[in-house]
């Protein structure tokens, strides 16, 4: 059957079902109930049999899921199967790095593969819908949910978000192991005030369209089945009642034909926001704006039929909402295959899945510092090594946030992996130093310092336990929690080579890390295979290749700090920047630069977006555009010469940034437009060609229309957002 014919069949089946449905049954399709616990409570049983519940979340016992489906398919009047939803965020049993860590791979193929593995494992339980990917832009590391984002950049988030959608949904949506994806949270959630979860957002429309909405559009283009609204309010209107987002942008401009689900209770919370007086008005506002399905709260179930009877919401409107839901169920092939046979899927945590999780974790680790080639370790030169820290041997904590179904028993920790790797060669001694990352008591310091003194090299594994990031787990102070900084200082003062491994759910402020630390690996929460991934990098099995998907701030007061900021009318320069310590005490009133900076911290981040070291020695030798004047329908050819002058084979993430010099609205000082992970053997020189479609230069201007504006552009290539190898080109009218 051709695609057009397939679509026609689906639309025809939707209409036939709609004709038979009562108003209550229609509203049933718009109701997502919370199940769970491996049993079917009476209210849920009744809801399903009577066609009052069209979807269930959080039930992962496969027999119970099959029984829920049986009641829907065989015992409800119209036999419509259920959507079974679950937060499968970065793996299911086999846990991959947190999304922020996956973003550090800059590798869409791996992100897609990770989502595929997660979909296959989740399918084994009958889950057919996941609440991922999260596509909020993460520019505030205080926000706990930054862990779930792909970082600060709209281009990187778009590419990786689309890859994750493809991974979950597979080539064919109705094939075994394909599950519906849900891009969330629409929209603006990442800009929650002060990095506090659920908070208000104030995003001007231009910024909203050019930054926050872009990854969602990319997910739509990748075929995402559903979207979830955000808890936050945008410009005074909560996302779950925001007609501009849900109707104007999503349906009218983007032609989305999947369905929109609210977030948990976010419709009834319209009342707490102060937008409505009661649940009935909340149901009205959400339905009117364009939320198709309600999660957890029951304002639709209780009030939508009456709102229709009263004529405040038209039945035609409800039909449209039901169509969006049924379309997804039909596309998923649920009517043909409502039940799942777990045995038809590979067992979870199998070697292939673990190998994928290992590769993703390896590529997610970012090496920030490597003084005097401390890394990789040279086991033949060592006799003893100390592994210290509260994150070194924590099978659960290394998994990160949102791991409902993750299995800590599958986890391999840094300590176990290092021991295995160095077995028989190097004596490995372990002391945790602190009970948890939050502990303030220093009782464990003496033993940790003894271990460090007795060792040739110290690997210190610090960071944040998993509970310190994720939903509602925001922090105002984003330095290392507890007494970890003191432990680090004391260990570092011993004069031994110290390798610091940071596992965290966010970008931590790293300015205060002692200079004497020889090497730093930023490992995020690396998931099940975090230990071997870290050990493989420490011992040189692979060269580090992760790149920062966020700028690492020097201090929290710099937040938000991101590379694609605007220039302002008074940008700071090395000549104008004045540090507080350099103000002449005799002349405090004279000019102190009069440009845009903080007096007490250098304006740059501690490490820029895109940054990451390798064991090689990569040089960008040249960049050129053979035809530097392009027309709107064409593309820009960019030729780059890059060489690995070092002794190690590496993978390098080649990045291209542009700046549109003059625009109808102010444009960022740099924007990522393309990137590619390439392998470079020791001594290899490569000539790379990129074709950048002129469409990539488009943005929303003063008229809120998306188009590229003619004019001059600067272009940089390199290994991070601060790279200096530059050329320029022009877009002709
Ligand atoms: C979160 C969503 C999640 C939902 C269901 C909410 O609290 O904001 O991201 O998908 O719960 O668990």
XYZ file of C-alpha atoms and ligand atoms in Angstrom:
745
model
C 0.000 0.000 0.000
C 1.352 3.465 -0.813
C 1.806 5.931 2.019
C -1.038 8.070 0.736
C -3.358 5.056 0.632
C -2.249 4.026 4.135
C -3.050 7.496 5.472
C -6.443 7.394 3.766
C -7.227 4.026 5.350
C -6.291 5.346 8.787
C -8.423 8.472 8.372
C -11.331 6.327 7.185
C -11.043 4.035 10.212
C -10.948 7.067 12.529
C -14.178 8.392 11.028
C -15.889 5.011 11.343
C -14.960 4.818 15.010
C -15.969 8.400 15.699
C -19.413 7.797 14.207
C -20.027 5.069 16.758
C -18.676 6.861 19.824
C -20.732 8.477 22.540
C -19.493 11.780 23.923
C -18.290 9.986 27.075
C -16.361 7.469 25.018
C -14.759 10.291 23.095
C -13.659 11.939 26.317
C -12.406 8.528 27.434
C -9.876 8.611 24.607
C -8.642 11.908 26.011
C -8.044 10.501 29.495
C -4.646 9.208 30.593
C -4.945 7.425 33.932
C -2.172 6.503 36.288
C -1.923 2.762 36.863
C 0.938 0.799 38.294
C 1.788 -1.754 40.882
C 0.998 -4.837 38.842
C -2.700 -4.894 39.600
C -5.850 -3.347 38.148
C -7.841 -1.329 40.665
C -11.593 -1.397 40.316
C -11.897 2.209 39.125
C -9.427 1.581 36.336
C -11.058 -1.682 35.340
C -14.397 0.047 35.128
C -12.949 3.043 33.278
C -11.438 0.809 30.630
C -14.425 -1.501 30.146
C -16.777 1.452 29.830
C -14.507 3.211 27.346
C -13.785 6.019 29.793
C -9.994 5.549 29.800
C -7.969 5.541 26.604
C -4.466 5.459 28.000
C -2.622 4.319 31.120
C 0.773 5.326 32.431
C 3.250 3.721 34.771
C 2.204 0.082 34.553
C 5.230 -2.015 33.635
C 4.167 -5.506 34.602
C 3.673 -7.164 31.239
C 0.906 -9.532 32.346
C -1.011 -6.641 33.834
C -0.466 -4.577 30.690
C -1.756 -7.413 28.505
C -4.750 -7.782 30.802
C -5.440 -4.033 30.594
C -5.316 -4.297 26.811
C -7.585 -7.353 26.857
C -10.215 -5.493 28.821
C -10.006 -2.561 26.418
C -10.008 -4.633 23.250
C -12.340 -7.453 24.206
C -14.558 -5.980 26.871
C -15.113 -2.349 25.964
C -17.872 -1.568 23.484
C -15.651 -0.360 20.659
C -12.537 -2.383 21.429
C -10.091 0.486 21.165
C -6.645 -0.497 22.495
C -4.788 1.545 25.098
C -1.728 3.691 24.912
C 0.620 2.528 27.664
C 2.944 5.363 28.625
C 6.115 5.498 30.670
C 9.050 7.816 31.223
C 11.697 5.916 29.306
C 14.161 8.777 29.327
C 17.675 7.392 28.939
C 17.260 3.677 28.815
C 14.964 1.205 30.484
C 16.744 -1.634 32.317
C 20.025 -0.843 30.628
C 20.662 2.767 31.520
C 22.458 5.029 29.063
C 24.069 8.324 30.096
C 21.604 11.052 31.068
C 20.442 13.004 28.002
C 22.898 15.810 28.846
C 25.643 13.188 28.753
C 24.313 11.737 25.519
C 24.425 15.257 24.116
C 28.122 15.345 24.994
C 28.692 12.566 22.444
C 27.629 14.922 19.658
C 26.763 11.667 17.959
C 23.215 11.342 16.568
C 23.778 7.712 15.543
C 24.548 6.738 19.132
C 21.615 8.712 20.504
C 19.347 6.953 18.016
C 20.763 3.561 18.953
C 20.298 4.282 22.661
C 16.642 5.134 22.107
C 16.239 1.968 20.015
C 17.602 -0.175 22.830
C 15.334 1.608 25.313
C 12.323 1.060 23.037
C 13.084 -2.640 22.662
C 13.499 -3.123 26.403
C 10.363 -1.134 27.212
C 8.349 -2.961 24.547
C 9.024 -6.156 26.422
C 6.707 -4.790 29.130
C 4.046 -3.665 26.704
C 4.958 0.007 26.821
C 4.044 1.633 23.526
C 4.568 5.303 24.314
C 7.462 7.107 26.023
C 7.563 10.628 27.423
C 10.787 11.532 25.660
C 12.745 13.238 24.204
C 12.908 16.288 26.411
C 13.721 19.174 24.091
C 13.834 22.100 26.457
C 16.869 24.301 25.992
C 19.126 24.014 29.037
C 20.852 27.294 29.750
C 20.467 27.312 33.504
C 22.389 24.596 35.347
C 20.601 25.425 38.586
C 17.523 23.827 37.061
C 17.507 20.148 38.023
C 15.969 19.096 34.731
C 18.925 20.372 32.763
C 20.055 16.730 33.121
C 17.244 15.696 30.793
C 18.082 18.251 28.112
C 20.508 18.072 25.212
C 22.134 21.237 26.512
C 22.158 24.892 25.587
C 22.138 24.877 21.822
C 19.111 24.736 19.500
C 20.999 23.142 16.595
C 22.588 20.371 18.664
C 19.281 19.767 20.490
C 17.439 19.599 17.173
C 19.796 17.084 15.606
C 19.930 14.862 18.686
C 16.228 15.219 19.478
C 15.306 14.103 15.975
C 17.712 11.170 16.326
C 16.062 10.121 19.585
C 12.617 10.289 18.000
C 13.825 8.045 15.153
C 15.319 5.629 17.665
C 12.105 5.248 19.665
C 9.746 5.176 16.740
C 11.911 2.967 14.500
C 11.677 2.784 10.734
C 8.075 1.563 10.861
C 5.866 2.806 13.655
C 3.735 -0.337 13.555
C 6.678 -2.729 13.799
C 7.453 -4.719 16.944
C 9.649 -2.647 19.225
C 8.604 0.749 17.898
C 7.105 3.027 20.510
C 5.558 6.469 20.129
C 7.786 9.337 21.224
C 6.605 12.482 22.988
C 8.562 15.713 22.622
C 8.366 17.735 25.810
C 7.797 20.216 27.381
C 6.081 22.536 24.975
C 7.378 25.146 25.507
C 9.913 27.311 27.237
C 10.259 25.211 30.420
C 14.074 25.463 30.314
C 13.806 29.181 30.986
C 12.082 28.693 34.360
C 12.901 31.691 36.482
C 15.999 31.371 38.634
C 16.359 27.738 37.601
C 13.524 26.750 39.926
C 11.357 23.973 38.592
C 7.766 24.674 37.518
C 8.480 28.384 37.553
C 7.370 31.163 35.257
C 9.090 31.875 31.990
C 9.376 35.196 30.248
C 10.626 34.634 26.747
C 10.101 37.234 24.047
C 8.519 35.759 20.926
C 11.624 36.269 18.833
C 13.788 34.352 21.300
C 11.091 31.717 21.692
C 10.984 31.032 17.991
C 14.709 31.286 17.276
C 15.846 29.245 20.269
C 13.255 27.309 22.257
C 10.879 26.130 19.558
C 13.493 24.944 17.088
C 14.116 21.459 18.513
C 10.357 20.826 18.619
C 10.043 21.656 14.948
C 12.902 19.251 14.244
C 11.088 16.531 16.211
C 7.947 17.147 14.172
C 9.949 16.866 10.982
C 11.258 13.532 12.293
C 7.642 12.369 12.692
C 7.175 12.571 16.451
C 3.739 11.217 17.434
C 2.983 13.408 20.422
C 3.943 16.486 22.397
C 3.629 17.251 26.101
C 2.869 20.690 27.463
C 5.019 22.375 30.058
C 4.157 23.110 33.677
C 5.391 26.671 33.275
C 3.540 29.757 32.170
C 4.773 31.728 29.208
C 4.153 35.419 28.998
C 1.398 35.019 31.558
C -0.377 32.032 30.037
C 0.377 28.543 31.376
C 1.547 26.240 28.582
C -1.401 23.907 29.162
C -3.791 26.712 28.229
C -1.603 28.477 25.732
C -3.453 28.898 22.490
C -0.560 30.681 20.844
C 1.717 27.675 21.326
C -0.797 24.880 20.869
C -2.987 26.280 18.150
C -1.193 29.082 16.356
C 2.298 27.584 16.218
C 1.702 23.856 16.486
C -1.405 23.314 14.388
C -1.650 26.323 12.100
C 1.999 27.010 11.323
C 3.448 23.514 11.708
C 0.469 21.358 10.684
C 1.002 18.857 13.486
C -1.414 15.923 13.238
C -0.311 13.938 16.296
C -1.686 14.591 19.770
C -0.809 16.857 22.679
C -0.857 15.520 26.234
C -0.813 17.698 29.318
C 1.871 17.234 31.927
C 0.976 15.539 35.206
C -2.007 17.405 36.679
C -1.036 20.488 34.683
C -4.626 21.098 33.610
C -6.003 21.129 37.128
C -2.984 23.255 38.117
C -4.317 26.059 35.929
C -6.283 26.947 39.015
C -3.158 27.181 41.185
C -1.598 29.385 38.507
C -4.530 31.706 39.093
C -5.819 31.363 35.549
C -9.073 29.625 36.438
C -11.433 29.327 39.352
C -12.087 25.636 39.249
C -11.499 22.357 37.401
C -14.341 22.975 35.044
C -12.805 26.218 33.808
C -9.420 24.529 33.673
C -10.850 21.841 31.393
C -12.390 24.554 29.262
C -9.151 26.558 28.942
C -7.008 23.522 28.148
C -9.398 22.074 25.570
C -9.942 25.429 23.958
C -6.195 26.013 23.669
C -5.511 22.578 22.185
C -4.488 20.019 24.824
C -5.868 16.737 23.466
C -5.259 14.408 26.380
C -5.160 14.966 30.111
C -2.527 13.270 32.230
C -3.427 12.168 35.756
C -5.970 14.825 36.729
C -9.550 14.279 35.636
C -10.963 17.631 34.666
C -11.764 16.416 31.139
C -13.476 13.260 32.377
C -15.574 15.235 34.819
C -16.335 18.388 32.867
C -15.752 18.096 29.150
C -19.064 16.335 28.358
C -20.984 19.077 30.094
C -18.936 21.837 28.467
C -19.978 20.290 25.151
C -23.610 19.958 26.138
C -23.612 23.604 27.135
C -22.082 24.526 23.795
C -18.964 26.117 25.271
C -16.750 23.526 23.607
C -18.058 22.204 20.333
C -18.360 18.467 19.739
C -16.455 19.079 16.551
C -13.544 20.334 18.639
C -13.663 17.176 20.779
C -13.797 15.061 17.610
C -10.613 16.752 16.428
C -8.897 15.918 19.728
C -10.042 12.283 19.522
C -8.864 12.027 15.911
C -5.355 13.055 16.979
C -5.257 10.297 19.589
C -6.802 7.564 17.434
C -4.452 8.441 14.583
C -1.506 7.578 16.801
C -3.070 4.318 17.987
C -3.737 3.300 14.403
C -0.281 4.327 13.230
C 1.240 2.237 15.996
C -0.740 -0.750 14.729
C -2.235 -1.279 18.201
C -5.550 -2.461 16.795
C -3.746 -5.286 15.023
C -1.232 -6.044 17.800
C -2.617 -4.956 21.167
C -0.766 -7.662 23.129
C 2.887 -8.191 23.714
C 4.840 -11.382 23.956
C 7.916 -10.562 26.053
C 9.684 -13.610 24.717
C 9.692 -12.119 21.247
C 12.165 -9.467 22.437
C 15.783 -9.928 23.441
C 16.307 -10.130 27.190
C 17.212 -6.850 28.868
C 20.717 -6.020 29.834
C 22.043 -8.336 27.129
C 25.634 -7.973 25.894
C 24.666 -6.005 22.779
C 22.705 -3.445 24.779
C 25.497 -3.178 27.330
C 28.004 -2.637 24.519
C 25.869 0.195 23.136
C 25.576 1.739 26.601
C 29.357 1.443 27.009
C 30.096 3.129 23.695
C 27.688 5.964 24.466
C 29.196 6.466 27.913
C 32.723 6.468 26.491
C 31.852 9.099 23.916
C 30.008 11.211 26.504
C 33.008 11.753 28.774
C 34.666 15.121 28.304
C 38.317 15.575 29.203
C 38.710 19.134 30.457
C 42.334 19.086 31.553
C 45.336 16.830 31.071
C 48.515 18.425 32.404
C 51.820 16.829 31.489
C 50.059 13.967 29.778
C 49.016 12.524 33.121
C 46.448 10.531 31.181
C 46.272 7.915 29.960
C 47.735 6.099 32.933
C 50.886 4.144 32.270
C 50.367 1.003 34.368
C 53.950 -0.170 33.908
C 55.160 3.007 35.637
C 52.759 2.620 38.558
C 52.704 0.300 41.486
C 49.730 1.665 43.362
C 46.673 3.764 42.721
C 44.100 5.201 45.104
C 40.471 5.477 44.121
C 38.752 7.942 46.420
C 35.347 9.541 46.595
C 31.646 9.053 47.312
C 30.793 8.431 43.643
C 33.507 5.858 42.914
C 31.522 2.769 43.779
C 27.848 3.684 43.671
C 25.940 1.448 41.248
C 22.746 3.424 41.736
C 24.031 6.997 41.890
C 25.903 6.790 38.593
C 22.630 6.113 36.771
C 21.267 9.639 37.232
C 17.717 10.914 37.249
C 14.576 9.212 35.805
C 15.554 5.616 36.086
C 12.269 4.110 37.217
C 13.070 0.807 35.547
C 16.864 0.955 35.558
C 18.609 -1.958 37.178
C 21.492 -0.925 39.471
C 22.516 -4.579 39.569
C 23.660 -4.261 35.985
C 25.826 -1.252 36.859
C 29.580 -1.443 36.667
C 31.251 1.193 38.805
C 34.530 3.035 38.222
C 36.127 1.210 41.150
C 35.210 -2.254 39.904
C 36.212 -1.402 36.346
C 39.566 0.129 37.349
C 40.322 -2.870 39.541
C 39.548 -5.215 36.700
C 41.570 -3.222 34.183
C 44.661 -2.995 36.397
C 44.335 -6.430 37.960
C 47.715 -8.030 38.633
C 49.615 -4.911 37.581
C 48.747 -2.119 39.978
C 47.550 -2.271 43.556
C 44.255 -0.394 43.849
C 43.176 0.966 47.231
C 39.745 2.459 47.789
C 38.469 4.974 50.338
C 35.235 6.865 49.946
C 36.334 9.876 52.010
C 32.753 11.037 52.403
C 29.642 9.011 52.963
C 27.698 10.820 50.234
C 28.373 13.780 47.963
C 26.366 15.906 50.392
C 28.132 14.825 53.584
C 29.848 17.495 55.589
C 31.470 15.304 58.210
C 35.149 14.778 57.566
C 35.586 11.558 59.525
C 36.589 9.737 56.376
C 39.294 12.213 55.391
C 42.243 10.702 57.327
C 41.823 7.280 55.733
C 41.349 8.847 52.306
C 44.483 10.951 52.737
C 46.465 7.900 53.909
C 45.380 6.042 50.799
C 46.375 8.985 48.651
C 49.764 9.321 50.326
C 50.539 5.672 49.735
C 49.611 5.822 46.046
C 51.496 6.899 42.948
C 48.337 8.372 41.422
C 44.947 9.311 42.847
C 41.644 9.008 41.010
C 39.106 11.115 42.844
C 35.488 10.501 41.859
C 33.276 13.357 43.026
C 30.104 15.065 41.889
C 26.420 14.820 42.652
C 24.310 11.868 43.626
C 21.431 11.215 41.318
C 18.885 12.845 43.644
C 20.555 16.235 43.271
C 19.319 16.688 39.715
C 16.135 15.894 37.864
C 12.580 17.099 38.326
C 12.164 19.482 41.279
C 15.791 18.932 42.264
C 17.227 22.351 41.581
C 20.171 23.962 43.292
C 21.039 27.596 43.941
C 24.713 26.843 44.534
C 26.137 24.745 41.745
C 29.541 24.015 43.225
C 30.504 20.550 44.468
C 28.110 19.832 47.350
C 29.031 18.866 50.912
C 32.660 18.751 51.945
C 33.864 17.500 48.573
C 35.781 20.674 47.757
C 37.651 20.335 51.068
C 38.430 16.688 50.320
C 39.683 17.675 46.886
C 41.855 20.452 48.325
C 43.386 18.202 50.918
C 44.100 15.398 48.490
C 45.467 17.823 45.913
C 47.788 19.416 48.477
C 49.657 16.117 48.919
C 51.484 16.722 45.674
C 50.436 13.457 44.027
C 49.077 13.477 40.502
C 45.335 13.779 41.013
C 42.813 12.806 38.345
C 39.421 14.231 39.104
C 36.389 12.472 37.661
C 33.159 14.431 38.035
C 29.830 12.650 37.813
C 26.980 15.126 37.884
C 23.565 15.849 36.444
C 24.425 19.396 35.473
C 27.267 21.719 34.611
C 28.945 22.522 37.921
C 30.813 25.777 38.502
C 34.412 24.702 38.276
C 36.442 27.892 38.723
C 37.402 26.903 42.243
C 38.926 23.523 41.312
C 42.534 23.554 42.479
C 45.110 24.285 39.830
C 47.164 21.386 41.067
C 44.624 18.832 39.829
C 46.450 17.203 36.931
C 43.516 15.924 34.891
C 39.755 16.367 34.878
C 37.173 14.107 33.259
C 33.559 15.284 33.203
C 31.465 12.117 33.083
C 27.892 13.392 33.785
C 25.777 10.522 35.132
C 27.101 7.897 32.749
C 24.618 5.069 33.336
C 25.015 1.314 33.657
C 28.386 1.121 31.910
C 29.852 4.304 33.383
C 32.632 2.436 35.227
C 34.191 0.673 32.233
C 33.776 3.823 30.114
C 35.768 5.852 32.653
C 38.329 3.115 33.106
C 38.781 2.745 29.315
C 39.623 6.422 29.091
C 41.890 6.417 32.134
C 43.856 3.468 30.787
C 43.920 4.598 27.160
C 41.733 1.877 25.649
C 40.040 4.800 23.913
C 40.867 8.471 23.600
C 38.332 10.829 25.165
C 36.016 12.320 22.568
C 33.071 13.915 24.420
C 32.383 17.619 23.934
C 30.563 19.990 26.242
C 26.910 20.502 25.247
C 26.832 23.436 27.669
C 29.259 26.168 28.694
C 30.766 25.376 32.093
C 30.435 28.487 34.261
C 33.265 29.716 36.420
C 30.795 30.745 39.135
C 27.036 30.434 39.484
C 26.583 34.189 39.236
C 27.402 34.019 35.518
C 24.201 32.087 34.793
C 22.819 32.173 32.185
C 26.070 31.813 30.325
C 25.910 30.398 26.817
C 28.041 30.902 23.761
C 25.269 32.088 21.415
C 24.622 35.284 23.318
C 24.047 38.651 21.706
C 26.884 41.092 21.251
C 25.185 44.013 23.049
C 26.090 47.591 22.223
C 28.995 47.426 24.635
C 30.667 44.035 24.439
C 33.552 43.467 26.839
C 37.034 43.204 25.349
C 40.352 42.279 26.940
C 41.126 46.008 26.961
C 37.907 47.047 28.693
C 37.523 44.210 31.163
C 38.562 45.253 34.660
C 38.717 42.856 37.574
C 37.755 44.039 41.009
C 41.265 43.305 42.271
C 42.744 45.594 39.656
C 40.731 48.694 40.454
C 43.175 51.349 41.456
C 42.377 52.146 45.102
C 43.479 55.724 44.522
C 41.052 56.349 41.670
C 37.926 54.286 42.264
C 35.670 56.736 40.470
C 37.335 56.576 37.070
C 36.001 54.513 34.219
C 36.092 50.792 34.833
C 35.562 49.727 31.299
C 31.947 50.638 30.702
C 31.253 47.386 28.887
C 29.075 44.418 29.732
C 30.780 42.254 32.382
C 30.878 41.317 36.058
C 33.640 43.006 38.007
C 34.519 39.872 39.928
C 34.773 37.194 37.270
C 36.213 36.992 33.796
C 33.405 37.218 31.206
C 34.236 33.892 29.539
C 33.059 30.503 30.822
C 35.508 28.189 32.572
C 35.253 25.890 29.535
C 33.384 26.825 26.376
C 30.542 24.993 24.679
C 31.893 22.287 22.377
C 35.144 21.917 24.315
C 36.844 18.608 25.005
C 40.437 17.327 24.831
C 41.688 14.127 23.244
C 44.899 12.123 23.582
C 45.831 13.275 20.103
C 47.077 16.668 18.992
C 44.459 17.996 16.620
C 45.109 21.099 14.562
C 42.717 22.898 12.295
C 45.035 24.011 9.523
C 42.762 25.840 7.143
C 39.217 26.678 6.205
C 37.961 27.981 2.893
C 34.768 28.502 0.965
C 35.545 28.004 -2.744
C 32.481 30.051 -3.661
C 31.985 32.546 -0.840
C 28.998 34.254 -2.447
C 25.865 32.111 -2.343
C 22.259 32.553 -3.372
C 19.177 31.643 -1.279
C 18.418 28.303 -2.945
C 21.998 27.061 -2.847
C 24.451 25.851 -0.272
C 27.815 26.958 0.995
C 30.707 24.601 0.453
C 33.212 24.645 3.307
C 36.562 22.894 3.009
C 38.524 22.188 6.159
C 41.970 20.751 6.622
C 42.405 19.080 9.971
C 45.395 17.113 11.190
C 46.159 14.863 14.108
C 49.811 15.555 14.834
C 49.789 13.375 17.934
C 50.557 9.736 18.664
C 47.024 8.532 19.370
C 44.122 7.675 17.089
C 41.267 9.950 18.071
C 37.763 11.024 17.240
C 37.374 14.741 16.778
C 34.099 16.667 16.728
C 34.508 19.226 13.957
C 32.263 22.228 14.545
C 31.234 25.101 12.289
C 29.905 28.336 13.690
C 28.633 31.405 11.892
C 27.754 34.965 12.700
C 25.237 36.931 10.708
C 26.847 40.343 10.925
C 23.782 42.523 10.383
C 20.169 41.484 10.872
C 16.712 42.968 11.230
C 16.979 41.727 14.813
C 20.210 41.318 16.778
C 21.853 37.991 16.061
C 23.992 35.777 18.320
C 27.755 36.339 18.255
C 28.075 32.740 17.083
C 25.721 29.964 16.102
C 26.514 26.316 15.535
C 25.374 25.386 12.014
C 27.051 22.040 11.426
C 29.208 19.436 13.142
C 30.599 16.017 12.415
C 32.429 13.408 14.451
C 35.425 12.227 12.441
C 38.148 9.728 13.181
C 41.757 10.834 12.810
C 44.508 8.302 13.085
C 47.834 9.349 14.568
C 49.526 11.527 11.978
C 46.502 11.657 9.696
C 45.539 14.775 7.752
C 41.970 14.990 6.452
C 40.224 17.323 4.093
C 36.589 17.578 5.014
C 33.803 19.035 2.996
C 30.618 20.418 4.500
C 27.676 21.755 2.515
C 25.671 24.243 4.498
C 22.238 24.814 3.026
C 21.383 28.516 2.821
C 18.191 27.559 4.700
C 20.362 27.010 7.785
C 20.963 30.755 7.835
C 17.276 31.513 8.297
C 15.842 32.999 11.490
C 12.764 34.839 12.658
C 13.298 38.535 12.072
C 11.367 41.570 13.191
C 8.338 40.502 11.172
C 8.345 37.027 12.837
C 8.737 35.339 9.466
C 11.493 32.782 9.138
C 13.907 33.650 6.376
C 17.592 34.220 5.716
C 18.571 37.828 5.311
C 21.167 38.705 2.678
C 24.475 40.063 3.846
C 27.908 39.138 5.164
C 28.633 36.283 7.561
C 31.681 35.235 9.511
C 32.391 31.529 9.751
C 34.665 29.707 12.186
C 35.723 26.078 12.346
C 37.337 24.276 15.210
C 36.890 22.093 18.224
C 34.772 24.457 20.326
C 32.726 27.648 20.304
C 35.737 29.829 20.988
C 37.774 28.641 18.020
C 39.555 31.329 16.028
C 40.124 29.887 12.547
C 37.884 32.112 10.484
C 36.692 32.951 7.011
C 33.680 34.778 5.661
C 30.967 34.509 3.039
C 28.045 36.447 1.712
C 24.419 35.565 1.116
C 23.201 37.365 -1.988
C 19.612 38.610 -2.259
C 7.081 15.404 34.279
C 7.033 14.829 32.897
C 6.764 13.357 32.974
C 5.456 13.134 33.709
C 5.028 11.678 33.796
C 5.879 15.006 35.125
O 6.038 15.355 36.445
O 7.194 16.804 34.197
O 8.232 15.109 32.211
O 6.746 12.784 31.690
O 5.602 13.633 35.023
O 5.781 10.968 34.675
